[in-house]
Each structure stands twice: as structure tokens, then as C-alpha cells.
């Protein structure tokens, strides 16, 4: 049996509550696909900082680097901060350390999954938002200057990362086109106002020219916020700067029924982290009512990525089984957590997914 090493950051707040069932489900379908996943839970996070003075120990980074993939829940606690008052966000630091430039945020409705939007017959929500995750307005995170009268932050767009990011977007659109999607990449920016975005757009067009089999177009971020609500079914793959992507991905999560439903991946050259779009939800932590589906679906995304990275198609089938099981539970809508309008606990919902498998 093939075996793969999975580094796990179970995090803070609701993190451990949703990580345990997700690991169990992913482990089960992988085993059925003849792949053993060796999980290693690594110390990190705001709680670890409070108790041990370190938020992301070197040994955890080394273990994550050595792993075949990384599964992460969420980190940070509102009352635990660094001495300068900033939040503890090792998940963002990991993106920089491992060069995870492509934040993949699928905005997809599984059968049975409800959207607050009224979706016309014959249409569905099924696009992917790619958020650049290592530069943009986050490039100089924690280095902004603040005086009594003025605050300044810096936005950085580099040619190197932009080229890799756009190439990633075009590759993904091509893979989707092979499955029947339109093969379209939309660059979302604010090129009409900022030079940095005009620079980014120019690089987008250069990379688009190398991919003539795909459709490439552009949109301003404010218009995209409108279109994501008015006609989101028209999009295939979108690619954007870090801060714009941060905001639009929460809008996307809202379209999918909330943060508890939105999985994601942060992918670089050789490393990948899979985690739900949501944070540690301190307001409901410890109550056993967090929705584990975003975490479980992030695990499915991990299997899909490993299927490609390790050339093991059985893992893609395993990922599909998880999606189908989640979809079945959502269609029945008997056992769902309070964020989805139900009364079930985290473990009830996770058990329902297991039963559906
Ligand atoms: P971050 O800044 O780390 O992204 P945040 O403070 O923006 O975090 P979250 O921790 O994601 O926000 O929580 C936002 C809201 O969504 C909270 O009310 C929280 O309870 C809810 N929420 C987040 N994740 C879940 C989940 N898995 N299940 C149920 N509710 C959730």
C-alpha cells in the first residue's frame, strides 16, 4: 500500500473540533483507495504561543516541508496577540515560508447545497477564484508605518510571482476545459486607477498570449463584486491580487451558504496547504456546533491534488466519494449544524457524512 505523509495543524478555536472528523473521513476513503495517510499533528497557533512563547516552531515548519501535503484548520485567538498588538496568524506566515502563491477558492454548489441567491434553471455556481497569497497588500504585512497623522501600507506585485500565478490559472482552466468548462480566465484588478494593477494586467495579457486555446478577459474588482451576485454562473476561473481575493473569497463563501461550506487550497511549487476559508470562530468554539463540512471538503481537495501530484488517480475517486457523501447529507437536510439552519452537532454531521460514504 502506498503511504503518504500529511502534516496537520489542528489550530485554535473550533480547529481541533473540525480537524478530527475530517482526518477520519479522509483517512477512510484514502485507505479504500489503497493509500495510507500518516498524519502528524504539529504544534502551532495562538494557544501554543500563549503556552510556549512560539506560534510556529521551526520543527513544525520542517515537518510541514517534509510532508506530502498539509492539512490546516484555522489559527488565531482574539485575546492572544504579539506584544505589538498584531494577531497570531501562522497560516499566513506558512504561505510566505513555503511560497504558496496560488490560493484556490472554489465557489461551487454541490447538489443539495443551498445558496442565498436565486439561481435560474439550468445555471449553477461553479467557478474557481484564485487569490494570489504571498504579495499584494499582504507583502509588507506588519511593516506599515503609523504616525499621529498618517498611516501607510505598501502593495507589491512582482513579475516573477505574477507569471507563475497566471500560468497556474491558465493550467487550471485548461484542465477544467477538458471536463467541459468554458476554458476562460478572468483577471480581476483595478488597472484603471493603480499603476501596480496596470502592470499586473500587462503581465496577464502576456501570459494569455501563450495560451491561445483559452479565453482571457479582465474585470475591475468593484464590478466583479456586483457580477458575483448578479450573474456568477458566467465565470470559470478568476485570478486576483491578495487583498481583493481575501474579500471576494468571503463573498464567494456567502454565495455557497456560508463560511462553514467553503474549502480552499494554497498551492506553490512543491508544497500545498488545504484549509477551510473560515477562521477559528471563537464565538462558537468549545460548543461542538461548528460546521465541519468546509474542513472535510478541504480534505477532499487535498486528495484531488495528491491524485495529480503523486499520479494516483484512485485518490481523485476518493475525493469524489467525499463530495458525493456531503452532497447526500445536504440533500436530505436532516442532520445539519445551526449555521445551515439545523440543530445537529459537529460530530452528528460528521457521522452523517461517514454513514453516507
Ligand atoms: P479570520 O479573520 O481568521 O478569517 P474571522 O474573524 O473573519 O476569522 P471566522 O472565525 O471565520 O471569522 O468567523 C466568522 C463568523 O462565521 C463567526 O460568526 C463564526 O462563528 C462563523 N463561522 C466560521 N466558521 C464556521 C463554521 N465552521 N461553522 C459555523 N460557523 C462558522
PDB file of N, CA and C in Angstrom, residues 103-110 113 115 117 119 123-131 169 172-173 176 181-186 188 224-240 244-245 247-256 262-264 277 301 323:
ATOM      1  N   UNK A 103      -3.827  30.799  -4.120  1.00  0.00           N
ATOM      2  CA  UNK A 103      -4.902  30.453  -3.187  1.00  0.00           C
ATOM      3  C   UNK A 103      -6.125  30.049  -3.999  1.00  0.00           C
ATOM      4  N   UNK A 104      -6.443  28.770  -3.971  1.00  0.00           N
ATOM      5  CA  UNK A 104      -7.532  28.256  -4.808  1.00  0.00           C
ATOM      6  C   UNK A 104      -8.815  28.195  -3.977  1.00  0.00           C
ATOM      7  N   UNK A 105      -9.811  28.968  -4.388  1.00  0.00           N
ATOM      8  CA  UNK A 105     -11.069  29.049  -3.626  1.00  0.00           C
ATOM      9  C   UNK A 105     -12.235  28.666  -4.541  1.00  0.00           C
ATOM     10  N   UNK A 106     -12.627  27.401  -4.558  1.00  0.00           N
ATOM     11  CA  UNK A 106     -13.749  27.018  -5.422  1.00  0.00           C
ATOM     12  C   UNK A 106     -15.054  27.611  -4.896  1.00  0.00           C
ATOM     13  N   UNK A 107     -15.830  28.164  -5.776  1.00  0.00           N
ATOM     14  CA  UNK A 107     -17.175  28.632  -5.402  1.00  0.00           C
ATOM     15  C   UNK A 107     -18.130  27.731  -6.171  1.00  0.00           C
ATOM     16  N   UNK A 108     -18.532  26.678  -5.488  1.00  0.00           N
ATOM     17  CA  UNK A 108     -19.243  25.597  -6.197  1.00  0.00           C
ATOM     18  C   UNK A 108     -20.376  25.106  -5.311  1.00  0.00           C
ATOM     19  N   UNK A 109     -21.539  24.939  -5.906  1.00  0.00           N
ATOM     20  CA  UNK A 109     -22.672  24.376  -5.165  1.00  0.00           C
ATOM     21  C   UNK A 109     -22.759  22.894  -5.478  1.00  0.00           C
ATOM     22  N   UNK A 110     -22.630  22.067  -4.447  1.00  0.00           N
ATOM     23  CA  UNK A 110     -22.842  20.637  -4.651  1.00  0.00           C
ATOM     24  C   UNK A 110     -24.348  20.415  -4.745  1.00  0.00           C
ATOM     25  N   UNK A 113     -26.804  21.598  -1.993  1.00  0.00           N
ATOM     26  CA  UNK A 113     -26.257  22.756  -1.261  1.00  0.00           C
ATOM     27  C   UNK A 113     -27.040  24.014  -1.636  1.00  0.00           C
ATOM     28  N   UNK A 115     -27.939  28.087  -1.862  1.00  0.00           N
ATOM     29  CA  UNK A 115     -27.325  29.412  -1.961  1.00  0.00           C
ATOM     30  C   UNK A 115     -28.383  30.445  -1.599  1.00  0.00           C
ATOM     31  N   UNK A 117     -28.686  33.032  -3.162  1.00  0.00           N
ATOM     32  CA  UNK A 117     -29.058  33.603  -4.467  1.00  0.00           C
ATOM     33  C   UNK A 117     -30.165  32.767  -5.098  1.00  0.00           C
ATOM     34  N   UNK A 119     -31.008  31.079  -8.191  1.00  0.00           N
ATOM     35  CA  UNK A 119     -30.240  30.657  -9.369  1.00  0.00           C
ATOM     36  C   UNK A 119     -31.194  30.194 -10.461  1.00  0.00           C
ATOM     37  N   UNK A 123     -28.743  26.883 -14.622  1.00  0.00           N
ATOM     38  CA  UNK A 123     -27.473  27.514 -14.239  1.00  0.00           C
ATOM     39  C   UNK A 123     -27.044  26.958 -12.888  1.00  0.00           C
ATOM     40  N   UNK A 124     -25.753  27.085 -12.589  1.00  0.00           N
ATOM     41  CA  UNK A 124     -25.296  26.743 -11.242  1.00  0.00           C
ATOM     42  C   UNK A 124     -24.085  27.588 -10.891  1.00  0.00           C
ATOM     43  N   UNK A 125     -23.678  27.472  -9.657  1.00  0.00           N
ATOM     44  CA  UNK A 125     -22.475  28.170  -9.218  1.00  0.00           C
ATOM     45  C   UNK A 125     -21.336  27.180  -9.325  1.00  0.00           C
ATOM     46  N   UNK A 126     -20.347  27.468 -10.119  1.00  0.00           N
ATOM     47  CA  UNK A 126     -19.232  26.537 -10.235  1.00  0.00           C
ATOM     48  C   UNK A 126     -18.047  27.236 -10.886  1.00  0.00           C
ATOM     49  N   UNK A 127     -17.432  28.150 -10.132  1.00  0.00           N
ATOM     50  CA  UNK A 127     -16.215  28.775 -10.648  1.00  0.00           C
ATOM     51  C   UNK A 127     -15.125  28.700  -9.599  1.00  0.00           C
ATOM     52  N   UNK A 128     -13.909  29.024 -10.007  1.00  0.00           N
ATOM     53  CA  UNK A 128     -12.793  28.990  -9.059  1.00  0.00           C
ATOM     54  C   UNK A 128     -12.154  30.368  -8.993  1.00  0.00           C
ATOM     55  N   UNK A 129     -12.023  30.867  -7.784  1.00  0.00           N
ATOM     56  CA  UNK A 129     -11.344  32.139  -7.562  1.00  0.00           C
ATOM     57  C   UNK A 129      -9.918  31.818  -7.118  1.00  0.00           C
ATOM     58  N   UNK A 130      -8.946  32.376  -7.824  1.00  0.00           N
ATOM     59  CA  UNK A 130      -7.553  32.188  -7.399  1.00  0.00           C
ATOM     60  C   UNK A 130      -7.054  33.499  -6.809  1.00  0.00           C
ATOM     61  N   UNK A 131      -6.711  33.422  -5.543  1.00  0.00           N
ATOM     62  CA  UNK A 131      -6.220  34.591  -4.806  1.00  0.00           C
ATOM     63  C   UNK A 131      -4.712  34.485  -4.680  1.00  0.00           C
ATOM     64  N   UNK A 169      -3.263  29.701 -13.296  1.00  0.00           N
ATOM     65  CA  UNK A 169      -4.679  29.921 -13.632  1.00  0.00           C
ATOM     66  C   UNK A 169      -5.004  29.336 -15.009  1.00  0.00           C
ATOM     67  N   UNK A 172      -5.062  25.524 -14.850  1.00  0.00           N
ATOM     68  CA  UNK A 172      -6.295  25.054 -14.205  1.00  0.00           C
ATOM     69  C   UNK A 172      -7.481  25.173 -15.167  1.00  0.00           C
ATOM     70  N   UNK A 173      -7.547  26.289 -15.890  1.00  0.00           N
ATOM     71  CA  UNK A 173      -8.661  26.478 -16.837  1.00  0.00           C
ATOM     72  C   UNK A 173      -8.596  25.412 -17.941  1.00  0.00           C
ATOM     73  N   UNK A 176      -9.892  22.206 -16.572  1.00  0.00           N
ATOM     74  CA  UNK A 176     -11.353  22.280 -16.463  1.00  0.00           C
ATOM     75  C   UNK A 176     -12.001  22.178 -17.844  1.00  0.00           C
ATOM     76  N   UNK A 181     -15.817  22.590 -19.017  1.00  0.00           N
ATOM     77  CA  UNK A 181     -15.975  24.005 -18.632  1.00  0.00           C
ATOM     78  C   UNK A 181     -15.532  24.890 -19.796  1.00  0.00           C
ATOM     79  N   UNK A 182     -15.882  26.207 -19.758  1.00  0.00           N
ATOM     80  CA  UNK A 182     -15.616  27.063 -20.926  1.00  0.00           C
ATOM     81  C   UNK A 182     -14.139  27.307 -21.252  1.00  0.00           C
ATOM     82  N   UNK A 183     -13.236  27.168 -20.272  1.00  0.00           N
ATOM     83  CA  UNK A 183     -11.818  27.458 -20.549  1.00  0.00           C
ATOM     84  C   UNK A 183     -11.578  28.955 -20.611  1.00  0.00           C
ATOM     85  N   UNK A 184     -12.000  29.631 -19.558  1.00  0.00           N
ATOM     86  CA  UNK A 184     -11.930  31.089 -19.543  1.00  0.00           C
ATOM     87  C   UNK A 184     -11.255  31.555 -18.252  1.00  0.00           C
ATOM     88  N   UNK A 185     -10.313  32.497 -18.379  1.00  0.00           N
ATOM     89  CA  UNK A 185      -9.655  33.069 -17.197  1.00  0.00           C
ATOM     90  C   UNK A 185      -9.924  34.572 -17.174  1.00  0.00           C
ATOM     91  N   UNK A 186     -10.434  35.060 -16.032  1.00  0.00           N
ATOM     92  CA  UNK A 186     -10.721  36.482 -15.880  1.00  0.00           C
ATOM     93  C   UNK A 186      -9.785  37.072 -14.833  1.00  0.00           C
ATOM     94  N   UNK A 188      -8.919  39.886 -12.309  1.00  0.00           N
ATOM     95  CA  UNK A 188      -9.702  40.880 -11.577  1.00  0.00           C
ATOM     96  C   UNK A 188      -8.739  41.864 -10.917  1.00  0.00           C
ATOM     97  N   UNK A 224     -16.717  43.256 -10.408  1.00  0.00           N
ATOM     98  CA  UNK A 224     -16.784  41.812 -10.147  1.00  0.00           C
ATOM     99  C   UNK A 224     -17.603  41.506  -8.888  1.00  0.00           C
ATOM    100  N   UNK A 225     -17.491  42.378  -7.875  1.00  0.00           N
ATOM    101  CA  UNK A 225     -18.293  42.171  -6.658  1.00  0.00           C
ATOM    102  C   UNK A 225     -19.785  42.177  -7.018  1.00  0.00           C
ATOM    103  N   UNK A 226     -20.154  43.063  -7.941  1.00  0.00           N
ATOM    104  CA  UNK A 226     -21.549  43.140  -8.398  1.00  0.00           C
ATOM    105  C   UNK A 226     -21.929  41.890  -9.195  1.00  0.00           C
ATOM    106  N   UNK A 227     -21.052  41.512 -10.155  1.00  0.00           N
ATOM    107  CA  UNK A 227     -21.390  40.376 -11.032  1.00  0.00           C
ATOM    108  C   UNK A 227     -21.421  39.055 -10.273  1.00  0.00           C
ATOM    109  N   UNK A 228     -20.585  38.962  -9.225  1.00  0.00           N
ATOM    110  CA  UNK A 228     -20.600  37.705  -8.451  1.00  0.00           C
ATOM    111  C   UNK A 228     -21.956  37.484  -7.792  1.00  0.00           C
ATOM    112  N   UNK A 229     -22.702  38.579  -7.588  1.00  0.00           N
ATOM    113  CA  UNK A 229     -24.051  38.450  -7.026  1.00  0.00           C
ATOM    114  C   UNK A 229     -25.096  38.353  -8.143  1.00  0.00           C
ATOM    115  N   UNK A 230     -24.889  39.129  -9.227  1.00  0.00           N
ATOM    116  CA  UNK A 230     -25.913  39.193 -10.281  1.00  0.00           C
ATOM    117  C   UNK A 230     -25.877  38.026 -11.268  1.00  0.00           C
ATOM    118  N   UNK A 231     -24.657  37.587 -11.633  1.00  0.00           N
ATOM    119  CA  UNK A 231     -24.572  36.501 -12.629  1.00  0.00           C
ATOM    120  C   UNK A 231     -23.270  35.701 -12.473  1.00  0.00           C
ATOM    121  N   UNK A 232     -23.103  35.103 -11.299  1.00  0.00           N
ATOM    122  CA  UNK A 232     -21.855  34.375 -11.016  1.00  0.00           C
ATOM    123  C   UNK A 232     -21.672  33.133 -11.888  1.00  0.00           C
ATOM    124  N   UNK A 233     -22.765  32.617 -12.470  1.00  0.00           N
ATOM    125  CA  UNK A 233     -22.687  31.402 -13.290  1.00  0.00           C
ATOM    126  C   UNK A 233     -21.925  31.641 -14.588  1.00  0.00           C
ATOM    127  N   UNK A 234     -21.621  32.910 -14.903  1.00  0.00           N
ATOM    128  CA  UNK A 234     -20.904  33.176 -16.163  1.00  0.00           C
ATOM    129  C   UNK A 234     -19.399  32.943 -16.056  1.00  0.00           C
ATOM    130  N   UNK A 235     -18.873  32.781 -14.830  1.00  0.00           N
ATOM    131  CA  UNK A 235     -17.417  32.747 -14.684  1.00  0.00           C
ATOM    132  C   UNK A 235     -16.874  31.331 -14.579  1.00  0.00           C
ATOM    133  N   UNK A 236     -15.597  31.188 -14.923  1.00  0.00           N
ATOM    134  CA  UNK A 236     -14.955  29.877 -14.920  1.00  0.00           C
ATOM    135  C   UNK A 236     -13.771  29.900 -13.936  1.00  0.00           C
ATOM    136  N   UNK A 237     -12.699  30.615 -14.300  1.00  0.00           N
ATOM    137  CA  UNK A 237     -11.556  30.793 -13.391  1.00  0.00           C
ATOM    138  C   UNK A 237     -11.288  32.285 -13.282  1.00  0.00           C
ATOM    139  N   UNK A 238     -11.189  32.775 -12.056  1.00  0.00           N
ATOM    140  CA  UNK A 238     -10.853  34.196 -11.819  1.00  0.00           C
ATOM    141  C   UNK A 238      -9.522  34.230 -11.111  1.00  0.00           C
ATOM    142  N   UNK A 239      -8.730  35.264 -11.383  1.00  0.00           N
ATOM    143  CA  UNK A 239      -7.438  35.359 -10.704  1.00  0.00           C
ATOM    144  C   UNK A 239      -7.244  36.807 -10.255  1.00  0.00           C
ATOM    145  N   UNK A 240      -6.792  36.972  -9.007  1.00  0.00           N
ATOM    146  CA  UNK A 240      -6.713  38.334  -8.486  1.00  0.00           C
ATOM    147  C   UNK A 240      -5.643  38.507  -7.417  1.00  0.00           C
ATOM    148  N   UNK A 244      -7.799  41.739  -2.670  1.00  0.00           N
ATOM    149  CA  UNK A 244      -9.063  41.605  -3.413  1.00  0.00           C
ATOM    150  C   UNK A 244      -9.586  40.169  -3.270  1.00  0.00           C
ATOM    151  N   UNK A 245      -8.652  39.208  -3.347  1.00  0.00           N
ATOM    152  CA  UNK A 245      -9.036  37.797  -3.252  1.00  0.00           C
ATOM    153  C   UNK A 245      -9.550  37.452  -1.866  1.00  0.00           C
ATOM    154  N   UNK A 247     -11.211  39.381   0.096  1.00  0.00           N
ATOM    155  CA  UNK A 247     -12.584  39.893   0.217  1.00  0.00           C
ATOM    156  C   UNK A 247     -13.543  39.097  -0.680  1.00  0.00           C
ATOM    157  N   UNK A 248     -13.159  38.922  -1.946  1.00  0.00           N
ATOM    158  CA  UNK A 248     -14.067  38.219  -2.866  1.00  0.00           C
ATOM    159  C   UNK A 248     -14.279  36.764  -2.454  1.00  0.00           C
ATOM    160  N   UNK A 249     -13.271  36.152  -1.789  1.00  0.00           N
ATOM    161  CA  UNK A 249     -13.486  34.746  -1.425  1.00  0.00           C
ATOM    162  C   UNK A 249     -14.512  34.629  -0.301  1.00  0.00           C
ATOM    163  N   UNK A 250     -14.596  35.623   0.577  1.00  0.00           N
ATOM    164  CA  UNK A 250     -15.670  35.576   1.590  1.00  0.00           C
ATOM    165  C   UNK A 250     -17.029  35.812   0.935  1.00  0.00           C
ATOM    166  N   UNK A 251     -17.065  36.666  -0.090  1.00  0.00           N
ATOM    167  CA  UNK A 251     -18.316  36.846  -0.837  1.00  0.00           C
ATOM    168  C   UNK A 251     -18.699  35.512  -1.488  1.00  0.00           C
ATOM    169  N   UNK A 252     -17.716  34.849  -2.059  1.00  0.00           N
ATOM    170  CA  UNK A 252     -17.953  33.531  -2.668  1.00  0.00           C
ATOM    171  C   UNK A 252     -18.487  32.549  -1.641  1.00  0.00           C
ATOM    172  N   UNK A 253     -17.892  32.573  -0.428  1.00  0.00           N
ATOM    173  CA  UNK A 253     -18.351  31.660   0.631  1.00  0.00           C
ATOM    174  C   UNK A 253     -19.810  31.961   0.970  1.00  0.00           C
ATOM    175  N   UNK A 254     -20.159  33.241   0.993  1.00  0.00           N
ATOM    176  CA  UNK A 254     -21.541  33.629   1.263  1.00  0.00           C
ATOM    177  C   UNK A 254     -22.476  33.056   0.209  1.00  0.00           C
ATOM    178  N   UNK A 255     -22.044  33.070  -1.050  1.00  0.00           N
ATOM    179  CA  UNK A 255     -22.880  32.539  -2.136  1.00  0.00           C
ATOM    180  C   UNK A 255     -23.089  31.029  -1.991  1.00  0.00           C
ATOM    181  N   UNK A 256     -22.134  30.384  -1.320  1.00  0.00           N
ATOM    182  CA  UNK A 256     -22.216  28.924  -1.161  1.00  0.00           C
ATOM    183  C   UNK A 256     -22.933  28.521   0.107  1.00  0.00           C
ATOM    184  N   UNK A 262     -17.109  26.523   2.806  1.00  0.00           N
ATOM    185  CA  UNK A 262     -16.123  26.920   1.788  1.00  0.00           C
ATOM    186  C   UNK A 262     -14.724  26.338   2.036  1.00  0.00           C
ATOM    187  N   UNK A 263     -14.315  25.377   1.194  1.00  0.00           N
ATOM    188  CA  UNK A 263     -12.964  24.823   1.333  1.00  0.00           C
ATOM    189  C   UNK A 263     -11.952  25.660   0.543  1.00  0.00           C
ATOM    190  N   UNK A 264     -10.662  25.411   0.765  1.00  0.00           N
ATOM    191  CA  UNK A 264      -9.666  26.113  -0.048  1.00  0.00           C
ATOM    192  C   UNK A 264      -8.343  25.374  -0.045  1.00  0.00           C
ATOM    193  N   UNK A 277     -12.008  28.154   4.383  1.00  0.00           N
ATOM    194  CA  UNK A 277     -11.864  29.612   4.239  1.00  0.00           C
ATOM    195  C   UNK A 277     -12.090  30.343   5.558  1.00  0.00           C
ATOM    196  N   UNK A 301     -10.210  18.237  -1.330  1.00  0.00           N
ATOM    197  CA  UNK A 301      -9.336  18.961  -2.272  1.00  0.00           C
ATOM    198  C   UNK A 301      -7.898  18.453  -2.164  1.00  0.00           C
ATOM    199  N   UNK A 323     -17.180  14.228  -1.709  1.00  0.00           N
ATOM    200  CA  UNK A 323     -18.132  15.256  -2.199  1.00  0.00           C
ATOM    201  C   UNK A 323     -19.535  14.674  -2.327  1.00  0.00           C
TER     202      UNK A 323
END
